[in-house]
Coordinates of C-alpha atoms in Angstrom, one line a residue:
X1 CA -71.7 -89.9 -25.8
X2 CA -71.0 -86.8 -27.3
X3 CA -71.0 -86.9 -31.1
X4 CA -68.1 -84.9 -33.0
X5 CA -69.1 -82.4 -35.2
X6 CA -67.0 -81.8 -38.3
X7 CA -64.7 -79.2 -38.4
X8 CA -66.5 -77.7 -41.7
X9 CA -69.7 -77.4 -39.9
X10 CA -68.1 -75.9 -37.1
X11 CA -66.4 -73.1 -39.4
X12 CA -69.7 -72.6 -41.2
X13 CA -71.7 -72.2 -38.1
X14 CA -69.2 -70.2 -36.6
X15 CA -69.5 -67.6 -40.1
X16 CA -73.3 -67.4 -39.8
X17 CA -73.1 -66.1 -36.5
X18 CA -70.2 -63.2 -37.4
X19 CA -71.1 -59.8 -38.2
X20 CA -71.4 -59.2 -41.9
X21 CA -68.1 -56.6 -41.9
X22 CA -65.8 -59.2 -40.2
X23 CA -67.1 -62.0 -42.8
X24 CA -66.4 -60.0 -45.7
X25 CA -62.8 -58.8 -44.3
X26 CA -61.9 -62.7 -43.5
X27 CA -62.8 -63.3 -47.3
X28 CA -60.7 -60.9 -48.8
X29 CA -57.8 -62.1 -46.4
X30 CA -58.2 -65.7 -47.5
X31 CA -58.3 -64.4 -51.3
X32 CA -54.9 -62.4 -50.6
X33 CA -53.3 -65.5 -48.6
X34 CA -52.9 -63.0 -45.2
X35 CA -53.8 -63.7 -42.0
X36 CA -56.7 -61.8 -40.6
X37 CA -55.7 -58.6 -38.3
X38 CA -56.6 -59.2 -34.6
X39 CA -57.5 -56.7 -31.9
X40 CA -54.6 -56.2 -29.5
X41 CA -55.4 -58.3 -26.5
X42 CA -57.5 -61.1 -28.3
X43 CA -56.1 -64.6 -28.6
X44 CA -56.3 -67.0 -31.6
X45 CA -58.8 -69.7 -31.6
X46 CA -56.5 -72.6 -31.5
X47 CA -55.0 -71.5 -28.3
X48 CA -58.5 -71.5 -26.8
X49 CA -59.7 -74.5 -27.6
X50 CA -57.9 -76.9 -30.6
X51 CA -54.5 -76.8 -32.0
X52 CA -53.5 -75.6 -35.6
X53 CA -54.3 -79.0 -37.3
X54 CA -55.1 -81.1 -34.6
X55 CA -58.1 -82.1 -32.5
X56 CA -59.5 -79.6 -29.7
X57 CA -57.2 -79.9 -26.7
X58 CA -58.8 -80.4 -23.2
X59 CA -59.2 -77.6 -21.1
X60 CA -56.7 -77.3 -17.9
X61 CA -58.4 -78.3 -14.3
X62 CA -59.6 -75.0 -12.5
X63 CA -57.0 -75.2 -10.2
X64 CA -54.3 -74.7 -12.9
X65 CA -56.3 -72.1 -14.6
X66 CA -54.8 -68.2 -14.1
X67 CA -57.3 -65.1 -13.3
X68 CA -57.1 -63.4 -16.6
X69 CA -57.4 -59.8 -16.0
X70 CA -60.4 -57.7 -17.2
X71 CA -60.1 -56.3 -21.0
X72 CA -61.2 -53.0 -20.1
X73 CA -58.8 -52.3 -17.3
X74 CA -55.8 -53.4 -19.0
X75 CA -56.4 -51.3 -21.9
X76 CA -56.6 -48.3 -20.1
X77 CA -53.7 -48.6 -18.0
X78 CA -51.7 -49.3 -21.7
X79 CA -53.3 -46.2 -22.9
X80 CA -51.9 -44.3 -19.7
X81 CA -48.5 -45.3 -20.2
X82 CA -48.4 -44.8 -23.7
X83 CA -49.4 -40.9 -23.1
X84 CA -47.0 -40.6 -20.5
X85 CA -44.3 -42.2 -23.1
X86 CA -45.5 -39.7 -25.7
X87 CA -45.8 -36.4 -23.4
X88 CA -42.4 -37.1 -22.3
X89 CA -41.1 -37.5 -25.5
X90 CA -42.5 -34.6 -26.7
X91 CA -40.7 -32.5 -23.7
X92 CA -37.3 -34.0 -24.1
X93 CA -37.4 -33.1 -28.1
X94 CA -38.5 -29.3 -26.9
X95 CA -35.7 -29.4 -24.5
X96 CA -33.3 -30.7 -26.8
X97 CA -34.4 -28.0 -29.1
X98 CA -33.8 -25.3 -26.8
X99 CA -30.6 -26.4 -25.8
X100 CA -29.4 -26.3 -29.5
X101 CA -30.3 -22.7 -29.6
X102 CA -28.1 -21.9 -26.5
X103 CA -24.2 -21.1 -26.5
X104 CA -21.7 -23.5 -25.4
X105 CA -20.6 -21.4 -22.6
X106 CA -24.2 -20.8 -21.2
X107 CA -24.8 -24.5 -21.1
X108 CA -21.9 -25.1 -19.1
X109 CA -22.5 -22.5 -16.8
X110 CA -25.7 -24.0 -16.0
X111 CA -24.2 -27.2 -15.5
X112 CA -21.9 -25.7 -12.9
X113 CA -24.6 -24.2 -11.2
X114 CA -27.5 -26.9 -11.6
X115 CA -25.6 -30.1 -12.3
X116 CA -26.2 -32.3 -14.9
X117 CA -30.3 -32.4 -14.8
X118 CA -30.3 -33.8 -18.9
X119 CA -32.3 -37.0 -17.9
X120 CA -34.0 -36.2 -14.6
X121 CA -35.4 -32.6 -14.0
X122 CA -36.3 -34.3 -10.4
X123 CA -32.5 -34.5 -9.2
X124 CA -32.5 -30.3 -10.1
X125 CA -35.4 -30.2 -7.4
X126 CA -33.8 -32.5 -4.6
X127 CA -30.7 -30.3 -5.4
X128 CA -32.1 -27.0 -5.0
X129 CA -33.9 -28.3 -1.7
X130 CA -31.1 -30.0 -0.2
X131 CA -27.0 -29.3 0.2
X132 CA -25.5 -28.5 -3.1
X133 CA -23.0 -31.3 -4.7
X134 CA -19.5 -30.1 -5.2
X135 CA -18.7 -32.6 -7.8
X136 CA -20.8 -33.9 -10.9
X137 CA -20.8 -36.3 -13.3
X138 CA -19.6 -35.4 -17.1
X139 CA -22.8 -34.9 -18.9
X140 CA -20.9 -36.6 -22.3
X141 CA -21.6 -33.3 -24.2
X142 CA -19.9 -32.2 -27.1
X143 CA -16.1 -30.9 -27.5
X144 CA -17.5 -27.4 -27.8
X145 CA -19.1 -27.7 -24.4
X146 CA -15.9 -29.8 -23.0
X147 CA -13.9 -26.9 -24.1
X148 CA -15.9 -24.3 -22.6
X149 CA -15.7 -25.8 -19.3
X150 CA -12.0 -26.0 -19.5
X151 CA -11.6 -22.1 -20.1
X152 CA -13.5 -21.7 -16.6
X153 CA -10.6 -21.0 -13.7
X154 CA -11.6 -23.7 -10.8
X155 CA -13.5 -22.2 -8.0
X156 CA -11.5 -20.5 -5.4
X157 CA -12.1 -18.9 -1.9
X158 CA -13.0 -15.4 -1.4
X159 CA -9.8 -13.5 -0.2
X160 CA -12.1 -10.7 1.7
X161 CA -15.0 -10.8 3.8
X162 CA -17.2 -7.1 3.9
X163 CA -17.3 -7.0 8.0
X164 CA -20.6 -5.4 7.6
X165 CA -21.9 -9.0 6.3
X166 CA -21.2 -10.7 9.6
X167 CA -23.3 -10.5 12.7
X168 CA -20.4 -9.2 15.0
X169 CA -20.3 -9.0 18.6
X170 CA -20.1 -6.1 19.9
X171 CA -17.9 -4.9 23.1
X172 CA -18.8 -2.1 25.5
X173 CA -15.9 0.4 25.7
X174 CA -17.4 2.6 28.4
X175 CA -18.2 0.6 31.2
X176 CA -14.4 -0.9 31.7
X177 CA -12.2 1.6 32.7
X178 CA -9.3 0.0 31.1
X179 CA -11.2 0.1 27.3
X180 CA -12.0 3.7 28.0
X181 CA -8.9 4.8 27.9
X182 CA -8.5 3.2 24.4
X183 CA -11.5 5.2 23.0
X184 CA -10.1 8.0 20.6
X185 CA -13.7 9.5 20.2
X186 CA -17.4 9.4 21.5
X187 CA -18.5 7.8 18.9
X188 CA -16.2 4.2 19.6
X189 CA -18.6 3.6 22.5
X190 CA -18.8 0.0 21.1
X191 CA -15.9 -1.8 19.1
X192 CA -16.3 -5.2 17.6
X193 CA -14.0 -7.9 18.9
X194 CA -11.7 -7.4 15.5
X195 CA -11.6 -3.9 16.1
X196 CA -10.8 -4.0 19.7
X197 CA -8.2 -6.9 18.7
X198 CA -6.5 -3.9 16.4
X199 CA -6.8 -1.4 19.0
X200 CA -4.8 -3.4 21.6
X201 CA -2.3 -3.9 19.0
X202 CA -1.9 -0.6 18.2
X203 CA -1.6 0.1 22.3
X204 CA 0.9 -2.2 22.8
X205 CA 3.1 -1.3 19.5
X206 CA 3.0 2.3 20.8
X207 CA 4.1 1.2 24.4
X208 CA 6.7 -0.9 23.1
X209 CA 8.0 2.0 20.5
X210 CA 7.4 -0.7 17.7
X211 CA 6.9 -4.5 17.2
X212 CA 9.4 -6.5 19.2
X213 CA 12.1 -8.8 17.7
X214 CA 10.3 -11.8 19.5
X215 CA 6.5 -10.8 18.0
X216 CA 7.9 -10.7 14.5
X217 CA 6.9 -13.3 12.3
X218 CA 9.5 -14.2 9.5
X219 CA 8.8 -15.6 6.3
X220 CA 10.9 -18.7 4.8
X221 CA 12.0 -17.2 1.2
X222 CA 11.8 -19.7 -1.6
X223 CA 14.1 -20.0 -4.5
X224 CA 13.2 -18.2 -7.5
X225 CA 14.5 -16.2 -10.6
X226 CA 12.7 -12.9 -9.8
X227 CA 14.3 -11.4 -6.6
X228 CA 12.0 -8.0 -6.9
X229 CA 9.0 -10.6 -6.4
X230 CA 10.7 -11.9 -3.1
X231 CA 11.6 -8.9 -1.8
X232 CA 8.3 -7.5 -2.6
X233 CA 6.7 -10.5 -0.5
X234 CA 8.9 -10.0 2.2
X235 CA 8.0 -6.0 2.3
X236 CA 4.4 -6.9 2.7
X237 CA 5.0 -9.3 5.2
X238 CA 6.6 -6.8 7.8
X239 CA 5.1 -3.7 9.8
X240 CA 6.1 -1.6 12.1
X241 CA 9.8 -0.9 11.5
X242 CA 9.7 1.2 8.4
X243 CA 8.7 4.2 10.2
X244 CA 11.7 4.3 12.3
X245 CA 14.2 3.9 9.7
X246 CA 12.6 6.6 7.8
X247 CA 14.4 9.8 7.6
X248 CA 11.7 12.0 7.7
X249 CA 9.4 12.2 10.5
X250 CA 5.7 10.5 9.7
X251 CA 2.4 12.1 11.2
X252 CA -0.4 11.1 13.2
X253 CA 1.5 9.2 16.2
X254 CA 5.0 10.9 17.7
X255 CA 6.7 8.1 19.5
X256 CA 7.7 9.4 22.7
X257 CA 8.1 8.1 26.3
X258 CA 8.5 10.0 29.6
X259 CA 11.5 10.6 30.9
X260 CA 13.0 11.8 34.6
X261 CA 12.3 15.1 35.4
X262 CA 14.9 17.2 34.0
X263 CA 15.5 19.1 37.7
X264 CA 14.4 16.2 39.7
X265 CA 17.9 16.4 41.5
X266 CA 16.9 19.9 42.2
X267 CA 13.2 20.1 43.0
X268 CA 11.3 23.5 43.4
X269 CA 7.6 24.7 43.5
X270 CA 8.5 27.9 42.0
X271 CA 7.4 28.5 38.3
X272 CA 9.7 27.4 35.6
X273 CA 10.4 30.2 33.2
X274 CA 12.9 28.9 31.3
X275 CA 14.2 25.8 29.8
X276 CA 17.0 25.3 27.1
X277 CA 19.1 22.9 25.9
X278 CA 23.0 23.5 25.5
X279 CA 24.1 24.3 21.9
X280 CA 27.3 21.6 22.0
X281 CA 26.8 19.4 25.2
X282 CA 24.3 17.2 26.5
X283 CA 23.3 19.4 29.2
X284 CA 19.9 21.3 30.1
X285 CA 19.4 24.7 31.9
X286 CA 16.6 25.1 34.0
X287 CA 15.6 28.7 35.6
X288 CA 12.7 30.0 37.3
X289 CA 11.4 32.6 40.0
X290 CA 13.2 30.8 42.8
X291 CA 16.2 33.2 42.2
X292 CA 18.4 30.0 41.0
X293 CA 20.1 28.9 37.0
X294 CA 20.5 25.2 37.2
X295 CA 22.5 23.0 35.0
X296 CA 21.7 19.4 34.7
X297 CA 23.5 16.4 33.0
X298 CA 21.0 14.7 30.1
X299 CA 21.0 10.9 30.8
X300 CA 16.9 10.1 30.5
X301 CA 17.4 8.5 33.8
X302 CA 18.8 10.5 36.9
X303 CA 19.7 13.6 35.1
X304 CA 22.3 14.7 37.7
X305 CA 23.2 18.1 38.6
X306 CA 26.2 20.0 37.3
X307 CA 25.8 23.1 39.1
X308 CA 23.2 25.7 40.7
X309 CA 23.8 29.8 40.4
X310 CA 22.0 31.6 42.9
X311 CA 21.0 35.0 42.3
X312 CA 20.1 37.1 45.4
X313 CA 16.6 38.8 45.1
X314 CA 16.4 38.4 41.5
X315 CA 13.5 36.0 39.9
X316 CA 14.5 35.4 36.6
X317 CA 12.3 36.0 33.8
X318 CA 14.2 34.5 31.3
X319 CA 17.4 32.9 30.7
X320 CA 19.5 31.9 27.8
X321 CA 22.6 30.4 26.2
X322 CA 24.7 32.5 24.0
X323 CA 25.0 31.0 20.4
X324 CA 28.5 29.3 21.4
X325 CA 26.9 28.0 24.6
X326 CA 29.9 29.6 26.5
X327 CA 27.7 32.1 28.5
X328 CA 24.2 32.3 30.0
X329 CA 22.4 35.4 30.3
X330 CA 19.6 36.0 32.5
X331 CA 16.7 38.8 33.5
X332 CA 14.2 39.5 36.3
X333 CA 10.8 40.5 36.0
X334 CA 11.5 43.8 37.9
X335 CA 15.1 44.6 37.2
X336 CA 17.3 46.6 34.6
X337 CA 20.1 44.5 35.5
X338 CA 21.3 41.7 32.6
X339 CA 23.1 38.9 34.2
X340 CA 25.7 37.3 32.2
X341 CA 27.3 34.0 33.9
X342 CA 30.9 32.9 32.1
X343 CA 30.7 29.0 32.2
X344 CA 34.5 28.8 31.6
X345 CA 35.5 31.0 34.0
X346 CA 32.8 30.4 36.4
X347 CA 32.3 34.1 36.8
X348 CA 28.7 36.2 37.3
X349 CA 29.2 39.3 35.3
X350 CA 26.1 42.2 36.1
X351 CA 25.4 44.3 33.4
X352 CA 23.9 47.4 35.2
X353 CA 23.5 49.9 32.6
X354 CA 23.8 49.7 28.5
X355 CA 25.2 53.1 27.4
X356 CA 22.0 54.6 25.6
X357 CA 19.2 52.1 26.7
X358 CA 16.6 54.2 28.4
X359 CA 14.8 51.2 29.5
X360 CA 14.2 50.9 33.1
X361 CA 13.2 47.4 33.2
X362 CA 14.8 44.6 30.9
X363 CA 12.8 41.6 30.5
X364 CA 12.3 39.9 27.0
X365 CA 15.1 39.5 24.9
X366 CA 16.6 37.2 21.8
X367 CA 19.9 36.3 21.0
X368 CA 20.7 35.8 17.3
X369 CA 21.6 32.6 15.9
X370 CA 24.9 33.6 14.7
X371 CA 25.9 35.1 18.3
X372 CA 26.7 38.5 17.1
X373 CA 23.2 40.4 18.2
X374 CA 21.1 40.8 21.4
X375 CA 17.6 41.8 20.9
X376 CA 15.9 43.7 23.7
X377 CA 12.2 44.5 23.5
X378 CA 11.7 47.7 25.2
X379 CA 8.5 49.6 26.0
X380 CA 6.4 51.9 24.1
X381 CA 7.1 49.8 20.9
X382 CA 10.8 49.9 21.0
X383 CA 13.5 47.1 20.0
X384 CA 17.1 47.7 21.0
X385 CA 19.8 46.0 19.0
X386 CA 23.0 45.1 20.9
X387 CA 26.3 43.6 20.4
X388 CA 26.9 40.4 22.5
X389 CA 30.5 40.9 23.0
X390 CA 30.7 44.3 24.4
X391 CA 26.9 44.8 25.4
X392 CA 26.8 48.0 23.8
X393 CA 23.6 49.5 22.0
X394 CA 24.2 49.2 18.2
X395 CA 20.5 50.9 17.3
X396 CA 16.9 51.1 18.2
X397 CA 13.7 50.4 15.9
X398 CA 10.1 51.4 16.6
X399 CA 6.8 49.9 15.8
X400 CA 3.0 51.2 16.2
X401 CA 1.8 49.9 19.7
X402 CA 3.4 47.5 22.0
X403 CA 5.9 44.8 21.4
X404 CA 4.5 41.4 21.9
X405 CA 7.2 39.3 20.9
X406 CA 10.4 39.2 18.9
X407 CA 12.8 36.8 16.7
X408 CA 15.9 36.6 14.6
X409 CA 15.6 34.5 11.4
X410 CA 17.9 31.7 10.8
X411 CA 20.3 33.6 9.1
X412 CA 20.0 36.7 11.7
X413 CA 19.7 38.9 8.7
X414 CA 16.0 39.7 9.7
X415 CA 13.9 40.2 12.5
X416 CA 10.5 39.6 13.0
X417 CA 8.3 41.3 15.4
X418 CA 4.5 41.1 16.8
X419 CA 2.6 43.8 17.9
X420 CA -0.4 44.2 20.4
X421 CA -2.3 45.4 17.2
X422 CA -2.2 41.8 15.6
X423 CA 0.5 43.0 13.0
X424 CA 3.9 41.7 12.1
X425 CA 6.8 43.6 11.1
X426 CA 10.1 42.9 9.0
X427 CA 13.2 44.1 9.9
X428 CA 16.7 44.3 8.3
X429 CA 19.2 43.7 11.1
X430 CA 21.9 45.8 9.1
X431 CA 19.8 49.0 8.1
X432 CA 17.4 48.6 10.8
X433 CA 14.7 49.4 8.3
X434 CA 11.3 48.2 7.8
X435 CA 11.1 45.6 4.9
X436 CA 7.3 44.9 5.1
X437 CA 4.3 44.8 7.4
X438 CA 1.3 43.0 7.0
X439 CA -1.7 42.0 9.5
X440 CA -1.5 38.4 11.0
X441 CA -4.8 36.9 9.5
X442 CA -7.6 36.9 12.2
X443 CA -5.4 38.3 15.0
X444 CA -6.5 41.0 16.9
X445 CA -3.6 40.4 20.0
X446 CA -0.4 39.4 19.1
X447 CA 1.0 37.1 21.5
X448 CA 4.1 35.1 20.3
X449 CA 6.3 34.9 17.2
X450 CA 8.8 31.9 16.1
X451 CA 11.0 31.0 12.7
X452 CA 11.9 27.8 11.7
X453 CA 15.9 26.9 11.4
X454 CA 15.8 26.3 7.8
X455 CA 14.1 29.4 6.6
X456 CA 11.1 28.1 5.6
X457 CA 8.1 29.3 8.1
X458 CA 7.2 32.1 10.5
X459 CA 4.4 31.0 12.9
X460 CA 2.3 33.9 14.9
X461 CA 0.2 33.0 18.0
X462 CA -2.5 35.2 18.8
X463 CA -4.9 35.9 22.1
X464 CA -7.8 33.6 20.4
X465 CA -5.4 30.4 20.1
X466 CA -5.0 30.6 16.5
X467 CA -1.2 29.7 15.3
X468 CA -0.9 30.8 11.3
X469 CA 2.1 29.3 9.7
X470 CA 3.1 31.7 7.0
X471 CA 6.0 30.7 4.3
X472 CA 9.0 33.3 5.0
X473 CA 9.1 34.7 1.5
X474 CA 5.7 35.5 1.2
X475 CA 6.0 37.6 4.6
X476 CA 8.8 39.6 3.0
X477 CA 7.4 40.0 -0.5
X478 CA 3.3 40.2 -0.2
X479 CA 1.7 43.0 1.7
X480 CA -1.1 40.5 2.5
X481 CA 0.4 36.9 2.8
X482 CA -2.0 34.2 3.3
X483 CA -1.2 31.6 6.1
X484 CA -0.3 28.0 4.8
X485 CA -2.4 26.7 7.5
X486 CA -4.1 27.7 10.7
X487 CA -3.7 25.4 13.6
X488 CA -6.9 26.0 16.1
X489 CA -6.3 23.3 18.6
X490 CA -5.8 25.6 21.4
X491 CA -8.4 28.0 22.8
X492 CA -6.8 30.4 24.8
X493 CA -4.0 33.1 23.9
X494 CA -0.8 31.0 22.4
X495 CA 2.0 32.4 24.5
X496 CA 4.7 30.0 23.8
X497 CA 5.9 29.1 19.8
X498 CA 9.2 26.5 19.2
X499 CA 10.2 24.8 16.4
X500 CA 12.5 21.9 16.4
X501 CA 16.1 22.0 14.9
X502 CA 14.8 19.7 11.6
X503 CA 11.4 21.7 11.1
X504 CA 9.8 18.6 11.7
X505 CA 8.0 19.7 14.5
X506 CA 6.2 23.1 16.0
X507 CA 5.4 23.0 19.9
X508 CA 2.8 25.0 20.7
X509 CA 1.5 26.2 24.1
X510 CA -0.7 28.6 26.3
X511 CA -0.2 29.3 29.8
X512 CA -3.5 30.2 30.4
X513 CA -4.9 26.7 30.7
X514 CA -4.0 23.3 31.7
X515 CA -2.6 20.8 29.4
X516 CA -2.7 23.4 27.0
X517 CA 0.3 22.3 24.6
X518 CA 0.3 20.6 21.1
X519 CA 3.0 19.3 19.2
X520 CA 2.3 20.2 15.1
X521 CA 3.7 18.1 12.3
X522 CA 5.1 19.7 9.5
X523 CA 5.0 20.2 6.4
X524 CA 1.4 18.3 6.9
X525 CA 0.4 20.9 9.6
X526 CA -1.5 18.5 11.7
X527 CA -1.1 17.7 15.1
X528 CA 0.1 14.5 16.6
X529 CA -2.8 12.9 18.3
X530 CA -0.8 11.0 21.2
X531 CA 0.3 14.1 23.0
X532 CA -0.4 15.4 25.5
X533 CA -1.8 12.5 27.2
X534 CA -4.9 14.2 28.9
X535 CA -5.9 11.2 31.3
X536 CA -2.8 11.6 33.1
X537 CA -2.9 15.7 33.6
X538 CA 0.8 16.0 34.8
X539 CA 1.8 18.6 32.3
X540 CA -0.4 21.6 34.0
X541 CA 0.4 25.2 32.6
X542 CA 3.4 25.3 30.4
X543 CA 5.5 28.4 30.5
X544 CA 8.4 27.3 28.2
X545 CA 9.6 25.0 25.8
X546 CA 12.7 23.5 24.1
X547 CA 14.0 20.9 21.8
X548 CA 17.6 19.4 22.2
X549 CA 19.8 20.2 19.2
X550 CA 18.9 17.1 17.5
X551 CA 15.5 16.9 18.6
X552 CA 16.2 13.8 20.6
X553 CA 14.7 15.3 23.7
X554 CA 12.0 17.4 24.2
X555 CA 11.4 19.7 27.7
X556 CA 8.7 22.0 29.2
X557 CA 8.4 24.0 32.1
X558 CA 5.2 24.5 34.5
X559 CA 4.1 26.6 37.1
X560 CA 4.7 23.8 39.8
X561 CA 8.2 23.8 39.2
X562 CA 8.8 20.6 37.5
X563 CA 10.7 20.2 34.2
X564 CA 9.3 17.6 32.1
X565 CA 11.3 15.9 29.7
X566 CA 10.5 13.2 27.0
X567 CA 12.6 11.0 24.8
X568 CA 11.6 11.4 21.3
X569 CA 12.4 7.8 19.3
X570 CA 12.3 9.1 16.1
X571 CA 15.8 10.8 16.3
X572 CA 18.5 8.5 17.6
X573 CA 20.8 11.6 18.6
X574 CA 20.9 13.7 21.5

């Protein structure tokens, strides 16, 4: 039987086994009445054996005892956790210190881009790796930050995307015969789908003469106090109809369509030498080397024939209406006779001899716009001025070299003459004196000349295919005038020049080459890109051209005996 040892002896014996430092610390604690400090992880003696102030408790059975961790492993784990917590606290304090130095707008911008990563930096890495989250929670920042956030506008979708930034599929334009016709130049061998769609839309609008009514999209107007804004929005939603309603002709593309040939009811294979529209009626005259002058009613569909005048052994070099439209004057390629056909009386009057005129052959001539004078281009540099009513000679003028072409000014007071030496002469009709003489720039041999009806332009065509456009005032006042523009779209001699009545189009042509005809826009002096249509090749060699009195129609004659006619959509009248 185990004898109990008094508690005082146990305490004394335990003190004997304590180290000296611990015994001194315990004595000090007893004097001050404080409990001795224990190291973390150590339990008091009463928990191990006896309770405070009572007998020692029996130890628990082995089956109920819990396995205690080793003191060294627990201490190491607690130390690692404390170090990690201290590092996180220092990092948080440093980050807050840096954030305080940043402006509120910059902090707001970082939150908008990276999100709220104040407490979790791993969230930023996950967000950068994965898809971007559109919305984010409120970080609970200061009022300054919230105000800065409110100042930023909401994010919007881009209103324009650069085509080069997108990898578009290219369409081959060369291997398809329909697409090949839509190419404007050789660089368009491949087009993107969007550009091809636009090109097809342009071709459709060109064929239809604009945007059809069924293809237009109407915008429902909303009620607003500012009516000007509504009109502006409606204006930006419409395309295609503004050009046709404009008073001035736009450049670039001329809206036109092919009509039935003017002489379809009287076909011929002889060369057409003259095509002219009647100044007052909807009639066109066609004359050629088949010895006939024919008149047709212009309707653009069938163009029925009105009358044909046959002149025996008289291949017509030129035929022209008088200014009042009551007579038709015609000359031949190898005769000095001038035929005058009176349309009202239906009589054909030959003028065999003009008193004072010694020319053996009368070929080229011009009628003044006021109908008073008839100018005959003679040989050896002579110009003969006749009275239209009496067919008598008024006077003659002479230039150096050969007379290539002549024309009257719009007021019939001046005559412009192009010589074979590349010079241009300006004459006064009343005094028949030379007002000015200058060299056509770059011309070695003049072939044609024309003046506009508004008295603004003079066009000179040379043998090298260049057409110089001058201002009429400079041609009279300056000794060496400079052209406004040199048109170089032809490569052979320019034999025909014609201004339309509104002075918005200048037609130029060369009889030396097929399809050598162009329409020049004025005042930009640029060539319309859609005429002629080269792929059709139905124009051939052009010998004569003319516009209807109000520019509604354009006609030209070729060497195959066809008087081609076109309807210009910009002009509503004949």
